[in-house]
Amino acid sequence: MVHDALQRVPNDKGDKNIDMVNQIRNSLAIMGDNSTAFSLPQPHLLRTKLCDMKDEELDPIYVKRREQLKKLVASVTRPKIVQGKFLNGNEFVAFMEQILEALNKGEIPSTGSLVEVFNKGILERCLKLYNERMAKVRLPLPEQSLQDAHERSKKEAMDVFDVQHFGRQHAKKSVMQLDEEIQEAYKNVIMANEYQSSKICESLYTRCEDKMDQLQVLRLPSMAKFNAGFLQCNQSFAHECVGPSKANYEQRMMKMLGKSRSLFIKEYNHRLFNWLVAFSLVMVVVGRFILKFIMIEMGAWVLFIFLETYTRMFWSAESLYYNPVWHFIVSTWETLVYSPVLDLDRWAVPLGCMIAVFVLYWRCCGKRKYGSRGLLPLYNNHKGGTNRPRTD
């Protein structure tokens, strides 16, 4: 009966469904190629009480034949192998239960539940393979890149399942289960990607915000330095912020940078004007009383007079900002204050100390070493051959 039931079905037309049926029958035939028939007499007339009876109450012939059956089973039993895999105890028990149930009903046993038992271990291995592949992906990633990685890992897991699973028709449920579990695992990866993306973008946003705040309060205002910091923030954010949170943080970043730039430009000319006025007065004092260098004093007076008289002639400092002379002053200032080689805002204090030490050295030792004329074209105290001291 088993042999006839497992015969291949002719398939001259190459029907795929018939091929799958034949594959299942071939797999079952591997387990049923050593069938041995053994008859047993009826144990007792009272069939409903068989489970409660002891061996002494049963037919002696039945008991004898049962013992012979045990010996026969022990002699012919060997490990069951399905597609190169030994069945464990649970799988073999499930297999026997299906066969016994079907034989009691007079039917050929269904392989559905048996296939599920066989495929459960394969399903777990394939899901583990998918998780291992996705764990190697470095988060955060753009959504499309993450989707591509998911598709590759899913395809690899599905290919392994297709090669190793038992049966085809009855394995559809296992395939659907594997797909559902992969989707659940992918949802967790998406959540992790969103978290990592939000974390790194928030860090970059905060860093750029702090950078813009620092640039707003430069000791020496410099548009070139602000633009360099602005560009650096923009480039680092565009390169390092990736993932689903980038679009949201990109809008916030552009809004914050725009406000910072507008505020800096608004205060830049005003701060530079006040700084230049104070600088010109300081240089007047330095050129007249410390260095006693008339060219420095004259240049400082010219700068101070231009800044003060121009604003009073045209009522406001804002009108000065459109003057070509102011543009020239700004260009010169930017060249001196900031360049890729020297950042005067950072080195202002050290350079100021060095200059102060040099001036002190020159005032104390310069005249002794180089004579009364000194090192620079200073004020000349001898006018017309007289030694009359110069008065204020």
Coordinates of C-alpha atoms in Angstrom, one line a residue:
M1 CA 0.0 0.0 0.0
V2 CA 2.8 2.4 0.9
H3 CA 4.8 1.5 -2.1
D4 CA 1.9 2.1 -4.5
A5 CA 0.9 5.4 -2.8
L6 CA 4.4 6.8 -3.2
Q7 CA 4.8 6.0 -6.9
R8 CA 5.7 9.0 -9.1
V9 CA 2.9 10.6 -11.1
P10 CA 3.6 10.8 -14.9
N11 CA 4.3 14.3 -16.0
D12 CA 4.7 14.4 -19.7
K13 CA 3.6 18.1 -19.9
G14 CA 6.0 19.3 -17.3
D15 CA 3.4 20.6 -14.8
K16 CA 5.2 22.3 -11.9
N17 CA 2.6 21.2 -9.4
I18 CA 3.0 17.6 -10.4
D19 CA 6.8 18.1 -10.1
M20 CA 6.3 19.3 -6.5
V21 CA 4.1 16.3 -5.7
N22 CA 6.7 13.9 -7.1
Q23 CA 9.4 15.6 -5.0
I24 CA 7.3 15.1 -1.9
R25 CA 6.7 11.5 -2.8
N26 CA 10.4 10.9 -3.4
S27 CA 11.2 12.4 0.0
L28 CA 8.6 10.1 1.7
A29 CA 9.8 7.1 -0.3
I30 CA 13.2 7.5 1.3
M31 CA 11.6 6.9 4.7
G32 CA 9.3 4.1 3.5
D33 CA 11.8 2.0 1.4
N34 CA 12.2 -0.5 4.3
S35 CA 8.6 -1.4 5.0
T36 CA 7.9 -4.7 6.8
A37 CA 4.4 -6.1 7.4
F38 CA 3.7 -7.8 10.7
S39 CA 0.2 -9.0 11.7
L40 CA -1.1 -9.2 15.3
P41 CA -4.1 -11.1 16.6
Q42 CA -6.9 -9.4 18.4
P43 CA -5.7 -8.8 22.1
H44 CA -9.1 -9.2 23.7
L45 CA -12.8 -9.2 22.8
L46 CA -13.5 -6.2 25.0
R47 CA -11.8 -3.6 23.0
T48 CA -13.0 -0.6 25.1
K49 CA -11.1 -2.0 28.1
L50 CA -7.8 -2.8 26.5
C51 CA -6.0 0.2 28.0
D52 CA -6.9 -1.0 31.5
M53 CA -5.9 -4.6 31.1
K54 CA -2.7 -6.2 32.1
D55 CA -0.7 -8.7 30.0
E56 CA -2.2 -11.6 32.0
E57 CA -5.7 -10.7 30.9
L58 CA -4.8 -10.4 27.2
D59 CA -4.7 -13.3 24.7
P60 CA -1.4 -15.2 25.2
I61 CA -0.8 -15.4 21.4
Y62 CA -1.1 -11.7 21.1
V63 CA 1.4 -11.2 23.9
K64 CA 3.8 -13.6 22.3
R65 CA 3.5 -12.0 18.8
R66 CA 3.9 -8.5 20.4
E67 CA 7.2 -9.5 21.9
Q68 CA 8.3 -10.9 18.5
L69 CA 7.3 -7.5 17.0
K70 CA 9.5 -5.7 19.5
K71 CA 12.5 -7.8 18.6
L72 CA 11.8 -7.3 14.9
V73 CA 11.5 -3.5 15.3
A74 CA 14.8 -3.4 17.3
S75 CA 16.5 -5.4 14.5
V76 CA 15.5 -3.3 11.6
T77 CA 15.4 0.1 13.2
R78 CA 17.9 2.7 11.9
P79 CA 18.1 6.5 12.1
K80 CA 15.7 8.2 9.7
I81 CA 17.4 10.6 7.3
V82 CA 15.6 13.3 5.4
Q83 CA 17.6 15.2 2.8
G84 CA 20.8 14.2 4.6
K85 CA 19.5 15.2 8.0
F86 CA 19.0 12.7 10.9
L87 CA 15.6 13.0 12.5
N88 CA 15.7 13.7 16.2
G89 CA 13.3 12.2 18.7
N90 CA 10.6 14.9 18.6
E91 CA 10.6 14.9 14.8
F92 CA 10.4 11.1 14.6
V93 CA 7.5 11.0 17.2
A94 CA 5.6 13.6 15.2
F95 CA 6.2 11.5 12.1
M96 CA 4.9 8.3 13.7
E97 CA 1.8 10.1 15.2
Q98 CA 0.9 11.3 11.7
I99 CA 1.2 7.9 10.2
L100 CA -0.7 6.1 13.0
E101 CA -3.5 8.6 12.9
A102 CA -3.8 8.3 9.1
L103 CA -3.7 4.5 9.2
N104 CA -6.4 4.4 11.8
K105 CA -8.5 6.6 9.5
G106 CA -7.7 4.5 6.5
E107 CA -5.9 7.4 4.8
I108 CA -2.5 8.2 3.5
P109 CA -0.8 10.4 6.1
S110 CA -0.6 14.2 5.4
T111 CA 2.9 15.7 5.6
G112 CA 1.8 19.1 6.6
S113 CA 2.6 19.1 10.3
L114 CA 5.6 16.9 9.7
V115 CA 7.0 19.4 7.2
E116 CA 6.5 22.2 9.7
V117 CA 8.6 20.3 12.3
F118 CA 11.4 19.8 9.8
N119 CA 11.3 23.4 8.6
K120 CA 11.2 25.0 12.0
G121 CA 14.9 24.6 12.6
I122 CA 15.7 25.8 9.0
L123 CA 13.4 28.8 9.5
E124 CA 15.3 29.8 12.7
R125 CA 18.6 29.4 11.0
C126 CA 17.5 31.6 8.1
L127 CA 16.1 34.3 10.4
K128 CA 19.4 34.2 12.3
L129 CA 21.3 34.6 9.0
Y130 CA 19.1 37.7 8.2
N131 CA 19.8 39.2 11.6
E132 CA 23.6 38.6 11.2
R133 CA 23.6 40.3 7.8
M134 CA 21.7 43.3 9.0
A135 CA 23.8 43.6 12.1
K136 CA 26.8 44.2 9.9
V137 CA 25.2 47.3 8.4
R138 CA 26.6 50.5 9.9
L139 CA 23.7 52.8 11.1
P140 CA 22.5 55.4 10.3
L141 CA 21.9 54.9 6.6
P142 CA 19.6 56.7 4.1
E143 CA 16.3 55.0 3.8
Q144 CA 16.9 53.7 0.3
S145 CA 20.3 52.3 1.3
L146 CA 18.7 50.5 4.3
Q147 CA 16.0 49.2 2.1
D148 CA 18.5 47.8 -0.4
A149 CA 20.5 46.1 2.5
H150 CA 17.2 44.6 3.7
E151 CA 16.3 43.2 0.3
R152 CA 19.8 41.7 -0.1
S153 CA 19.7 40.0 3.3
K154 CA 16.1 38.8 2.9
K155 CA 16.9 37.3 -0.5
E156 CA 19.9 35.5 0.9
A157 CA 17.8 34.1 3.8
M158 CA 15.0 33.1 1.4
D159 CA 17.5 31.4 -1.0
V160 CA 18.9 29.3 1.9
F161 CA 15.4 28.3 3.0
D162 CA 14.4 27.3 -0.6
V163 CA 17.5 25.1 -0.8
Q164 CA 17.1 23.4 2.6
H165 CA 13.4 23.3 3.4
F166 CA 11.4 20.0 3.2
G167 CA 8.6 19.9 0.6
R168 CA 7.2 22.8 -1.3
Q169 CA 3.4 22.8 -1.2
H170 CA 3.2 22.3 2.5
A171 CA 6.2 24.6 3.2
K172 CA 4.2 27.7 2.1
K173 CA 3.1 28.3 5.7
S174 CA 6.7 28.2 6.8
V175 CA 7.7 30.7 4.0
M176 CA 5.0 33.1 5.1
Q177 CA 6.1 32.8 8.7
L178 CA 9.7 33.5 7.8
D179 CA 8.7 36.5 5.8
E180 CA 6.6 37.9 8.7
E181 CA 9.5 37.4 11.2
I182 CA 11.9 39.1 8.8
Q183 CA 9.5 42.0 8.5
E184 CA 9.3 42.3 12.3
A185 CA 13.1 42.2 12.5
Y186 CA 13.3 44.9 9.8
K187 CA 10.9 47.2 11.7
N188 CA 13.4 47.0 14.7
V189 CA 16.2 47.9 12.3
I190 CA 14.2 50.9 11.0
M191 CA 13.6 52.1 14.5
A192 CA 17.3 51.7 15.4
N193 CA 18.2 53.6 12.2
E194 CA 15.8 56.5 13.0
Y195 CA 17.3 56.7 16.6
Q196 CA 20.9 56.8 15.4
S197 CA 20.1 59.3 12.6
S198 CA 18.3 61.6 15.1
K199 CA 21.2 61.2 17.6
I200 CA 24.0 62.2 15.1
C201 CA 22.0 64.9 13.4
E202 CA 21.1 66.5 16.8
S203 CA 24.8 66.4 17.8
L204 CA 25.8 68.1 14.5
Y205 CA 23.1 70.7 14.8
T206 CA 24.1 71.5 18.4
R207 CA 27.7 71.8 17.5
C208 CA 27.0 74.1 14.6
E209 CA 24.7 76.2 16.8
D210 CA 27.5 76.6 19.4
K211 CA 29.9 77.5 16.6
M212 CA 27.6 80.2 15.3
D213 CA 27.2 81.6 18.8
Q214 CA 31.0 81.8 19.1
L215 CA 31.4 83.6 15.8
Q216 CA 28.8 86.2 16.9
V217 CA 31.1 87.4 19.7
L218 CA 34.5 87.5 18.0
R219 CA 37.0 89.9 19.6
L220 CA 38.0 91.1 16.2
P221 CA 34.9 90.9 13.8
S222 CA 35.8 89.1 10.6
M223 CA 33.3 88.3 7.8
A224 CA 35.9 85.9 6.2
K225 CA 36.2 83.9 9.5
F226 CA 32.4 83.8 9.8
N227 CA 32.0 82.6 6.2
A228 CA 34.7 79.9 6.8
G229 CA 32.9 78.7 9.9
F230 CA 29.5 78.9 8.2
L231 CA 30.8 76.8 5.2
Q232 CA 32.5 74.3 7.5
C233 CA 29.2 73.7 9.5
N234 CA 27.2 73.3 6.2
Q235 CA 29.7 70.8 4.8
S236 CA 30.1 68.7 7.9
F237 CA 26.3 68.6 8.4
A238 CA 25.6 67.6 4.8
H239 CA 28.3 64.9 4.9
E240 CA 27.8 63.4 8.3
C241 CA 24.0 63.7 8.9
V242 CA 22.4 60.8 7.2
G243 CA 19.2 58.8 7.6
P244 CA 15.5 59.5 7.9
S245 CA 16.1 62.5 10.3
K246 CA 18.2 64.4 7.8
A247 CA 15.4 66.2 6.1
N248 CA 13.9 67.5 9.3
Y249 CA 17.3 68.6 10.7
E250 CA 18.3 70.1 7.4
Q251 CA 15.4 72.5 7.5
R252 CA 16.2 73.5 11.1
M253 CA 19.9 73.9 10.2
M254 CA 19.2 76.2 7.2
K255 CA 16.9 78.3 9.3
M256 CA 19.4 78.6 12.2
L257 CA 22.3 79.4 9.9
G258 CA 20.2 82.0 8.0
K259 CA 19.4 83.8 11.3
S260 CA 23.0 83.7 12.5
R261 CA 24.2 85.1 9.2
S262 CA 21.7 87.9 9.1
L263 CA 22.5 88.9 12.7
F264 CA 26.2 88.8 12.1
I265 CA 26.0 91.0 9.0
K266 CA 23.7 93.4 10.8
E267 CA 26.2 93.9 13.7
Y268 CA 29.4 93.5 11.7
N269 CA 29.7 97.0 10.2
H270 CA 28.6 98.6 13.5
R271 CA 31.1 96.7 15.6
L272 CA 33.9 97.2 13.0
F273 CA 33.2 101.0 13.0
N274 CA 33.4 101.2 16.8
W275 CA 36.5 99.1 16.9
L276 CA 38.2 101.2 14.2
V277 CA 37.4 104.4 16.1
A278 CA 38.9 103.1 19.3
F279 CA 41.8 101.6 17.4
S280 CA 42.6 105.0 15.8
L281 CA 42.6 106.8 19.2
V282 CA 44.8 104.2 20.7
M283 CA 47.3 104.5 17.8
V284 CA 47.4 108.3 18.2
V285 CA 48.5 107.8 21.8
V286 CA 51.0 105.1 20.8
G287 CA 52.5 107.0 17.9
R288 CA 52.8 110.2 19.9
F289 CA 53.9 109.2 23.4
I290 CA 55.2 105.6 23.2
L291 CA 56.8 105.1 19.8
K292 CA 57.0 108.8 19.0
F293 CA 56.6 107.9 15.3
I294 CA 54.9 110.8 13.5
M295 CA 53.7 108.6 10.5
I296 CA 51.7 106.4 12.8
E297 CA 50.2 109.3 14.6
M298 CA 49.2 111.0 11.3
G299 CA 47.7 107.9 9.9
A300 CA 45.7 107.3 13.0
W301 CA 44.4 110.9 13.0
V302 CA 43.4 110.6 9.3
L303 CA 41.4 107.4 10.1
F304 CA 39.8 109.0 13.1
I305 CA 38.8 112.2 11.3
F306 CA 37.4 110.3 8.3
L307 CA 35.3 108.1 10.5
E308 CA 33.9 110.9 12.7
T309 CA 33.5 113.7 10.1
Y310 CA 31.9 111.4 7.5
T311 CA 29.2 110.2 9.9
R312 CA 28.4 113.7 11.0
M313 CA 28.3 115.1 7.5
F314 CA 25.8 112.3 6.4
W315 CA 23.9 112.1 9.7
S316 CA 24.5 108.3 10.3
A317 CA 27.1 105.6 10.2
E318 CA 25.0 103.5 7.9
S319 CA 25.7 105.8 5.0
L320 CA 29.4 105.2 5.5
Y321 CA 29.0 101.5 4.7
Y322 CA 28.3 102.2 1.1
N323 CA 31.3 104.4 0.6
P324 CA 34.2 102.9 -1.6
V325 CA 36.7 104.1 1.0
W326 CA 34.9 102.0 3.7
H327 CA 35.0 99.0 1.4
F328 CA 38.7 99.5 1.0
I329 CA 39.1 99.7 4.8
V330 CA 37.0 96.6 5.3
S331 CA 39.0 94.6 2.6
T332 CA 42.3 95.7 4.3
W333 CA 40.9 94.8 7.7
E334 CA 39.7 91.3 6.5
T335 CA 43.1 90.7 5.0
L336 CA 44.9 91.5 8.2
V337 CA 42.5 89.9 10.7
Y338 CA 41.9 86.5 9.1
S339 CA 43.5 84.3 6.6
P340 CA 44.1 80.5 6.3
V341 CA 47.6 81.1 7.6
L342 CA 47.0 83.5 10.5
D343 CA 43.9 84.0 12.6
L344 CA 44.5 87.4 14.4
D345 CA 41.4 86.9 16.6
R346 CA 43.1 83.8 18.1
W347 CA 46.6 85.3 18.3
A348 CA 45.7 88.9 19.2
V349 CA 46.7 88.5 22.8
P350 CA 50.0 86.7 22.2
L351 CA 51.0 89.1 19.5
G352 CA 50.0 92.1 21.6
C353 CA 52.2 90.8 24.4
M354 CA 55.1 90.3 22.0
I355 CA 54.7 93.8 20.6
A356 CA 54.6 95.3 24.1
V357 CA 57.7 93.5 25.1
F358 CA 59.5 94.7 21.9
V359 CA 58.4 98.3 22.6
L360 CA 59.5 98.1 26.2
Y361 CA 62.9 96.7 25.1
W362 CA 63.3 99.4 22.5
R363 CA 62.4 102.2 24.9
C364 CA 64.8 100.9 27.5
C365 CA 67.7 99.6 25.5
G366 CA 67.2 100.9 21.9
K367 CA 68.7 104.3 22.4
R368 CA 71.8 103.0 24.2
K369 CA 72.5 100.5 21.4
Y370 CA 71.6 102.6 18.3
G371 CA 72.2 106.1 19.6
S372 CA 69.9 109.0 20.3
R373 CA 68.3 108.8 16.8
G374 CA 66.7 105.4 17.6
L375 CA 65.3 103.0 15.1
L376 CA 62.4 105.0 13.5
P377 CA 61.9 108.4 12.0
L378 CA 60.8 110.0 15.3
Y379 CA 60.0 113.6 16.2
N380 CA 63.1 115.8 15.8
N381 CA 63.8 117.9 18.9
H382 CA 66.5 120.0 17.2
K383 CA 64.8 122.6 15.0
G384 CA 66.7 125.6 13.6
G385 CA 69.8 124.8 15.5
T386 CA 68.1 125.4 18.9
N387 CA 67.7 123.1 21.8
R388 CA 64.4 124.5 22.9
P389 CA 62.2 121.6 24.0
R390 CA 59.0 120.9 22.0
T391 CA 55.9 122.0 23.8
D392 CA 52.5 120.6 23.7

